[in-house]
Short mmCIF file of C-alpha atoms and ligand atoms in Angstrom, two decimals:
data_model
loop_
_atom_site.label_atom_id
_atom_site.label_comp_id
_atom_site.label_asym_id
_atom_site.label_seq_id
_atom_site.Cartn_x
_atom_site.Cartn_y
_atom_site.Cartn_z
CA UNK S 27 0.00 0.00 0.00
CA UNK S 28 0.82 3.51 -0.90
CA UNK S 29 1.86 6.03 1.95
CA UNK S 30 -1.03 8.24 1.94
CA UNK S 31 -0.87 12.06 3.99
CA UNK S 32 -4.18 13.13 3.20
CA UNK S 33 -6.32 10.05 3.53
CA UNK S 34 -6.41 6.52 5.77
CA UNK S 35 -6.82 3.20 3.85
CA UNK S 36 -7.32 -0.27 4.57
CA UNK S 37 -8.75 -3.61 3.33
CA UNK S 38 -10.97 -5.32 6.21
CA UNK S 39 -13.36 -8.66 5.26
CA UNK S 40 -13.02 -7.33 1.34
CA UNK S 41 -14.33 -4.43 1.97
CA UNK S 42 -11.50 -1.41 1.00
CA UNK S 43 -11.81 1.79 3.12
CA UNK S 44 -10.60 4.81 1.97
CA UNK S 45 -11.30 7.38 5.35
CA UNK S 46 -10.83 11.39 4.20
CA UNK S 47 -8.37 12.34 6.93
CA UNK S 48 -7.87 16.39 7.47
CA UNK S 49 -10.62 16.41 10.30
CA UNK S 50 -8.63 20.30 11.53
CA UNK S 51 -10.15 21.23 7.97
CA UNK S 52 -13.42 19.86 7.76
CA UNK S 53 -11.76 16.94 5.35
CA UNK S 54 -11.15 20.20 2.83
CA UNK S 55 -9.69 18.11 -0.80
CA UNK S 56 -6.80 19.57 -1.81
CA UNK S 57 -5.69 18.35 -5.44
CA UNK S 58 -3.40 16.00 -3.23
CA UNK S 59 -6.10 14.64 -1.28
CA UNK S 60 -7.81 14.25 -4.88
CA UNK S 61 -4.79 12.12 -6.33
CA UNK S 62 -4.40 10.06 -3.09
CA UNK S 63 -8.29 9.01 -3.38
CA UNK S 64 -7.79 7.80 -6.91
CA UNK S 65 -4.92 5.89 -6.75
CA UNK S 66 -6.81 4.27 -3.67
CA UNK S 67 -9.88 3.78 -5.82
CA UNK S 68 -7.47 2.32 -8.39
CA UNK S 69 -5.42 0.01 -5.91
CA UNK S 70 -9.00 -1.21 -4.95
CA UNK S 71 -10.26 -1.76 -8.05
CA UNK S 72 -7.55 -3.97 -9.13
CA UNK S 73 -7.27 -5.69 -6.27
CA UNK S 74 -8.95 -9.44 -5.47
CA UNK S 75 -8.81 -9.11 -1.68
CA UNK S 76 -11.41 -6.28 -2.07
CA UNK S 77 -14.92 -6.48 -3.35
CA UNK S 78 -17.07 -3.65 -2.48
CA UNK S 79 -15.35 0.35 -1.34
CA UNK S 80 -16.40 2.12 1.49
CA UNK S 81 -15.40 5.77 1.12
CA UNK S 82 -16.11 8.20 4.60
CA UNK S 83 -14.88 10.96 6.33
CA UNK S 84 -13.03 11.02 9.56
CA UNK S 85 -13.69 13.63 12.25
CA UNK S 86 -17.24 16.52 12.77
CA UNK S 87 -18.03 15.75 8.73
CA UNK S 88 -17.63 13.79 5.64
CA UNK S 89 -15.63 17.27 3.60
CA UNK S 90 -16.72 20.51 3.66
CA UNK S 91 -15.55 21.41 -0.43
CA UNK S 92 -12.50 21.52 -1.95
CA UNK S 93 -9.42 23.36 -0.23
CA UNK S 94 -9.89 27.56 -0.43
CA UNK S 95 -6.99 28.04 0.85
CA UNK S 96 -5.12 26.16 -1.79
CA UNK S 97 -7.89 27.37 -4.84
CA UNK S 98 -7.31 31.08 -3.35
CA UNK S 99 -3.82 30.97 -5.02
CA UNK S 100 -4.78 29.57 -8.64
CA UNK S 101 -5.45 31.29 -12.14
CA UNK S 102 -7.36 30.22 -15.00
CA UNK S 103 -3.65 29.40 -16.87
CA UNK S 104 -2.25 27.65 -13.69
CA UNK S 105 -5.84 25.39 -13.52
CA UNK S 106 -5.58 24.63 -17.06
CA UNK S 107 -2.42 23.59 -17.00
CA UNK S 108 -2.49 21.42 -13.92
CA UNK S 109 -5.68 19.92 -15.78
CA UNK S 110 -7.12 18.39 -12.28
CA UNK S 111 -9.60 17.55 -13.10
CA UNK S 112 -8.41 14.53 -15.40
CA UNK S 113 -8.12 12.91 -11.62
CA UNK S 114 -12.60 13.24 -10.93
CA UNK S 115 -13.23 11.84 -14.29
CA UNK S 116 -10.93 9.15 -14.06
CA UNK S 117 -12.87 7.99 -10.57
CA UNK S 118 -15.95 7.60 -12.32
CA UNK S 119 -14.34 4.70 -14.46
CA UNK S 120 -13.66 2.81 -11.28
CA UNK S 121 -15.75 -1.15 -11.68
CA UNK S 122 -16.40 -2.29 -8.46
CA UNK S 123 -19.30 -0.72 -6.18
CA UNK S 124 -18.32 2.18 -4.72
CA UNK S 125 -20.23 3.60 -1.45
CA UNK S 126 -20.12 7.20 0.47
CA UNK S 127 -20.98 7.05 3.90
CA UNK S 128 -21.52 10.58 4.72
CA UNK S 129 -22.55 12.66 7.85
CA UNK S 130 -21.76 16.69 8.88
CA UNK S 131 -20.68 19.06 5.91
CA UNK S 132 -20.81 17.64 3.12
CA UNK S 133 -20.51 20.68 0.65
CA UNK S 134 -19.00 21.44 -2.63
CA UNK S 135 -16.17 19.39 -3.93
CA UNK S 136 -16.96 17.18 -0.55
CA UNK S 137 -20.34 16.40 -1.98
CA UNK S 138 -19.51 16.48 -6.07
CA UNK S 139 -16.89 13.65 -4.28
CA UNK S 140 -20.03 11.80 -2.82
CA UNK S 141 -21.77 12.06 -6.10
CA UNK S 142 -19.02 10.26 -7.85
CA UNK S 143 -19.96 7.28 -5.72
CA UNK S 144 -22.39 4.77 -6.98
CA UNK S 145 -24.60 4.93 -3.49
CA UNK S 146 -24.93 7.27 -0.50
CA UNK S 147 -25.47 6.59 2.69
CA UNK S 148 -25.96 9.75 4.94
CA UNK S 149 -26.18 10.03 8.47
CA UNK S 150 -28.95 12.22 10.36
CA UNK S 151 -26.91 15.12 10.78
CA UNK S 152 -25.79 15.35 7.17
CA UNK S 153 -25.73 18.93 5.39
CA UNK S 154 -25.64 19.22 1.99
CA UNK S 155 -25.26 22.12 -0.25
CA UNK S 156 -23.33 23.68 -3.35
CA UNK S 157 -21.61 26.82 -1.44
CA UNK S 158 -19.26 27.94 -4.26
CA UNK S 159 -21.46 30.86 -5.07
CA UNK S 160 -20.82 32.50 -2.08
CA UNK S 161 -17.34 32.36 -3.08
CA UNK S 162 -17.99 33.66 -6.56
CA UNK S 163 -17.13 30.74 -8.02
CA UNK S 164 -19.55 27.53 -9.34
CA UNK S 165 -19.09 23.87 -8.80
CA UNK S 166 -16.60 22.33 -11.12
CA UNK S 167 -16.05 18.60 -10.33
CA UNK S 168 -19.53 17.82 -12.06
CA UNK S 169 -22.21 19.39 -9.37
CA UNK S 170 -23.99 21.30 -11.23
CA UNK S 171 -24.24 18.95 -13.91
CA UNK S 172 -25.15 16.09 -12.04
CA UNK S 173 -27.80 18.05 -9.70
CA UNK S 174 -29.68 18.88 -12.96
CA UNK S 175 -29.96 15.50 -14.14
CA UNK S 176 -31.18 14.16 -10.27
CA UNK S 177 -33.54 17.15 -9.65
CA UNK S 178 -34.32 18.44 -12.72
CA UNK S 179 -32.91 22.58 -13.90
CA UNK S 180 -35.71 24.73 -11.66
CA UNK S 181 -34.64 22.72 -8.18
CA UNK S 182 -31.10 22.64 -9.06
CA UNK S 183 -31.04 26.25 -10.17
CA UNK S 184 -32.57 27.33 -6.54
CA UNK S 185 -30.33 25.11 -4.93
CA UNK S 186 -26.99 25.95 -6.79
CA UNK S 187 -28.07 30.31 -7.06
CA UNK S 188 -29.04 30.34 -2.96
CA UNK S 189 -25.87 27.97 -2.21
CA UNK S 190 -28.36 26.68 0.91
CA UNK S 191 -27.65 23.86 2.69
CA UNK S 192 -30.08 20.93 2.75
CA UNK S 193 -30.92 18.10 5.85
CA UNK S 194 -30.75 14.91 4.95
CA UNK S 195 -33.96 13.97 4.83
CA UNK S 196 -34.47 16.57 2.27
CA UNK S 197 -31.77 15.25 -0.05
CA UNK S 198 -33.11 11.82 0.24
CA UNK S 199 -36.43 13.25 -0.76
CA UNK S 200 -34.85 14.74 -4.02
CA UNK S 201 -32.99 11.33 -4.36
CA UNK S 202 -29.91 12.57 -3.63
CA UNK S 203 -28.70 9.54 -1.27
CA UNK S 204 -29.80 6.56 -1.08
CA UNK S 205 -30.55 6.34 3.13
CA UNK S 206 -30.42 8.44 5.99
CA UNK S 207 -29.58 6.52 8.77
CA UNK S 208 -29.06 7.74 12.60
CA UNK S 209 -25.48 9.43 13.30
CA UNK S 210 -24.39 6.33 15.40
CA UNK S 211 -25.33 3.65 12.95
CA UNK S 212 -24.15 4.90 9.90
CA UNK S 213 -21.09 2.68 9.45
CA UNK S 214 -22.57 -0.58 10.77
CA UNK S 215 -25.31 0.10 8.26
CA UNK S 216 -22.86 1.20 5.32
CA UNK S 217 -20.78 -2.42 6.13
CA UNK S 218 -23.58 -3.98 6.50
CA UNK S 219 -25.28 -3.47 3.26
CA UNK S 220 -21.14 -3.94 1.62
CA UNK S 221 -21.58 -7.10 3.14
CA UNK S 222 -24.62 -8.06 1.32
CA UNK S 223 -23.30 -7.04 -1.90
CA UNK S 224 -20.07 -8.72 -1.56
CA UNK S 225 -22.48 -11.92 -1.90
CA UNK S 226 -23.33 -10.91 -5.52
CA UNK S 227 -21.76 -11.74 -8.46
CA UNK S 228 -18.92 -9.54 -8.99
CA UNK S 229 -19.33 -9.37 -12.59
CA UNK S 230 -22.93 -8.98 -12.62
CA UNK S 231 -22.17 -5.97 -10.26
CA UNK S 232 -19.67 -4.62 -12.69
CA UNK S 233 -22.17 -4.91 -15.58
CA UNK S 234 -24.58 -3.53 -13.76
CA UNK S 235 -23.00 -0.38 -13.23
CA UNK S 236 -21.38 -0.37 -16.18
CA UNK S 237 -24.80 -0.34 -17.99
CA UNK S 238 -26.44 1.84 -15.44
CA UNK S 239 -23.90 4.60 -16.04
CA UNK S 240 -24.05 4.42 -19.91
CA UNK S 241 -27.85 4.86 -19.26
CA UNK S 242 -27.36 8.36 -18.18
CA UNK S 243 -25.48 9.66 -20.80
CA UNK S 244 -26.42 7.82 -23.89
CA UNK S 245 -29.99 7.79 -25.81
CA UNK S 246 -32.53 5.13 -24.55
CA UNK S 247 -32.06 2.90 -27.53
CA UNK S 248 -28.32 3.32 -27.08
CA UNK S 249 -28.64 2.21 -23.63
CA UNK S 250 -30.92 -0.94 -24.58
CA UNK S 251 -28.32 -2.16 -26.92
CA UNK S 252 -25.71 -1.82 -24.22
CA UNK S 253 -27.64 -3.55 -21.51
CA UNK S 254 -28.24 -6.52 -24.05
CA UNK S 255 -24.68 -7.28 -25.09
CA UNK S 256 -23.57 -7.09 -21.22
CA UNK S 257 -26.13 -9.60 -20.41
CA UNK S 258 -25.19 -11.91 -23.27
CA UNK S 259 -21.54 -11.33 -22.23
CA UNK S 260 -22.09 -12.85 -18.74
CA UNK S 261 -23.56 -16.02 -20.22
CA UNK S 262 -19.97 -16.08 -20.60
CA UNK S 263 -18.98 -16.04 -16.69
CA UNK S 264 -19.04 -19.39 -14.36
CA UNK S 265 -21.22 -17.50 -11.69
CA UNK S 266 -24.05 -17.39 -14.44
CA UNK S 267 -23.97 -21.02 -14.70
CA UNK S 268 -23.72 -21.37 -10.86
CA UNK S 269 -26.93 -19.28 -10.14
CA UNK S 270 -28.74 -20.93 -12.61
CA UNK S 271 -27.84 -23.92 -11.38
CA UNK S 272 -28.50 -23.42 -7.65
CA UNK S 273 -31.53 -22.30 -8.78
CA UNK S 274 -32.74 -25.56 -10.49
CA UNK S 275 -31.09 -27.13 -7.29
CA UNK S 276 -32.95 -25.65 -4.63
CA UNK S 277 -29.53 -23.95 -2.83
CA UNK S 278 -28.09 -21.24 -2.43
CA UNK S 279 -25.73 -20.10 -5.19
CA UNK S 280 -21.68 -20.05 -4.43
CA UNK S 281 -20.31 -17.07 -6.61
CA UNK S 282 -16.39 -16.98 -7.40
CA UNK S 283 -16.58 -14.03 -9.46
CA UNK S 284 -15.64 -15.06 -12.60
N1 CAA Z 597 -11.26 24.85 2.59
C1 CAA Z 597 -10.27 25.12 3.47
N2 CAA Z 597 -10.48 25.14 4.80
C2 CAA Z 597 -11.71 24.89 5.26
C3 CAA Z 597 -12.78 24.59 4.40
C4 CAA Z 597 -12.52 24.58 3.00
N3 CAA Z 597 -13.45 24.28 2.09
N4 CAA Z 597 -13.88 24.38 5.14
C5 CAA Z 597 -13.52 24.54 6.43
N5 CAA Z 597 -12.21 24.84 6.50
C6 CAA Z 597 -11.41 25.07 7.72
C7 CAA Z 597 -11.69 26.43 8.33
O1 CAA Z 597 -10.92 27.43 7.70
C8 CAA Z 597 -11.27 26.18 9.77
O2 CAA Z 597 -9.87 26.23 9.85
P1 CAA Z 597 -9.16 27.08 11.04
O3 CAA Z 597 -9.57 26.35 12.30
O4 CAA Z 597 -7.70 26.98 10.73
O5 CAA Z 597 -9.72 28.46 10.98
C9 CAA Z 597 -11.67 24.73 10.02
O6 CAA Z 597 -11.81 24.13 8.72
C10 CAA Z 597 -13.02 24.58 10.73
O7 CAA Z 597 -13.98 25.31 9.99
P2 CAA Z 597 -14.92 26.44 10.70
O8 CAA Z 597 -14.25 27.04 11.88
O9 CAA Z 597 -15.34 27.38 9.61
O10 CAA Z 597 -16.12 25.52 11.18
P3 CAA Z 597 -17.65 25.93 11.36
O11 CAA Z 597 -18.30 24.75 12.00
O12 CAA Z 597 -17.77 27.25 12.02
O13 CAA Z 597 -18.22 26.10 9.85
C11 CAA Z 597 -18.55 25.42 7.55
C12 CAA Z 597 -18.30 24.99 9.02
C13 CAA Z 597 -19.96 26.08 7.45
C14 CAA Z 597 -18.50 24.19 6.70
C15 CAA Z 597 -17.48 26.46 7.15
O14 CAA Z 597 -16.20 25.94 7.48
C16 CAA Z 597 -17.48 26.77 5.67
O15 CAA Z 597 -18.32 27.51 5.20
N6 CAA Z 597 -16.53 26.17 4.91
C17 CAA Z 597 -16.39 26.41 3.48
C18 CAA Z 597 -17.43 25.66 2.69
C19 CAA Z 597 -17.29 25.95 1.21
O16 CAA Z 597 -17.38 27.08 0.77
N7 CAA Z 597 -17.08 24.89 0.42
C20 CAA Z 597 -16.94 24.98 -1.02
C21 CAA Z 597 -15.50 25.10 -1.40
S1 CAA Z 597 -15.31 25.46 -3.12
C22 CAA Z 597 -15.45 23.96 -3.93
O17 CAA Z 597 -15.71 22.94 -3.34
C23 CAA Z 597 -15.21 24.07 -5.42
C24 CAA Z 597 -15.43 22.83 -6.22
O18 CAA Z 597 -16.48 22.60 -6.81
C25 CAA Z 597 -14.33 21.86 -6.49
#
């Protein structure tokens, strides 16, 4: 494993946890912080000790945005020639399932971060919100984007213009996480559900996903055609042939993932 200054990561029971870990800043992601998660993600994602990837923060809140202190010193020519932000689209090609546990802050970059996960758990005392405004600046790392597509242009308009946080339970109505869970439970419930998933067949996971995410960016008929070949190519996989067969057995299926 790398040596990581931003961030904690381990492997525990196949699940990989990657804890944000500046809890003096809120979890602030500085483009370090940024490069650290990925190669994590990547590490993970190649990995066959680890099925399923926890991603949390450690300390009051999950991140509160990306690092102002570090973004104070920046210009348009220094930004586009870093060009960080090859790092965020590189996480969304990560395979395996990918959840965000969040609670506190959870703001800006810190929520554009949880976005990028497939799932969200939030804890009670979760606040979300798009502050950049304030800062007369915009989200950048896909928020507003992304908030469009989940709660259409008027909601995400009010939401992005106002730079308002939101409670949890009002992201979860918008369908903005998946749970809201209370403060003290949210990593036993996070695990938990890993834990259930780990069960499934990995590639039927990957496909999944793979097909889910093509769904929101490609036409519907596009998206059919996709979700067709990916199901033909598992007939290709020995866990197909297991569940089928369990089935016709009257057990419960043993997936090797593969
Ligand atoms: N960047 C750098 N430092 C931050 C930070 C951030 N985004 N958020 C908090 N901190 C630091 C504070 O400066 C403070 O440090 P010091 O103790 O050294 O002063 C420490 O974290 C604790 O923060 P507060 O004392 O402010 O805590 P609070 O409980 O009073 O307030 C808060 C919490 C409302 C989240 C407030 O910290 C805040 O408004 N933070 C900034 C939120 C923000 O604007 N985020 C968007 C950033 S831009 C972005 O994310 C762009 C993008 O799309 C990529």
């Amino acid at each position: 494993m790398n040596n990581y200054q931003y961030i904690k990561v381990w492997t525990d029971n196949e699940i990989g946890n990657i804890e944000l870990h500046r809890p003096k800043v809120l979890n602030a992601i500085n483009q370090s912080m940024v490069a650290e998660i990925l190669t994590a993600l990547c590490e993970f994602d190649y990995s066959e000790q680890v099925k399923v990837i926890v991603l949390f923060g450690a300390g009051k809140s999950f991140a509160a945005g990306a690092d102002i202190k570090e973004m104070m010193g920046e210009n348009a020519v220094s930004m586009e020639l870093k060009n960080q932000f090859a790092d965020w689209d590189r996480i969304a090609l990560i395979k395996k399932p990918v959840i965000a546990a969040v609670h506190g802050f959870v703001l800006g970059g810190g929520f554009e971060l949880a976005l990028c996960a497939d799932m969200i758990f939030a804890a009670a005392n979760s606040k979300f919100g798009f502050p950049e405004v304030k800062l007369g600046v915009m989200p950048s790392a896909g928020g507003c984007v992304k908030l469009t597509k989940l709660i259409g242009k008027r909601k995400a308009l009010e939401f992005l213009w106002s730079g308002n946080h939101l409670e949890a339970e009002e992201a979860k109505h918008w369908g903005m996480v998946n749970r809201v869970v209370p403060n003290e439970l949210l990593m036993q419930e996070t695990i938990h559900f890993a834990e259930k998933l780990k069960k499934q067949p990995a590639l039927a996971l990957r496909l999944i996903k793979d097909t889910v995410r093509r769904a929101e960016n490609v036409t519907e008929n596009e998206a059919m055609q996709y979700e067709r070949k990916n199901f033909s190519l598992l007939f290709a996989s020995e866990d197909q042939q297991e569940g089928m067969q369990a089935f016709m057995e009257k057990r419960s299926p043993h997936f090797q993932g593969k």
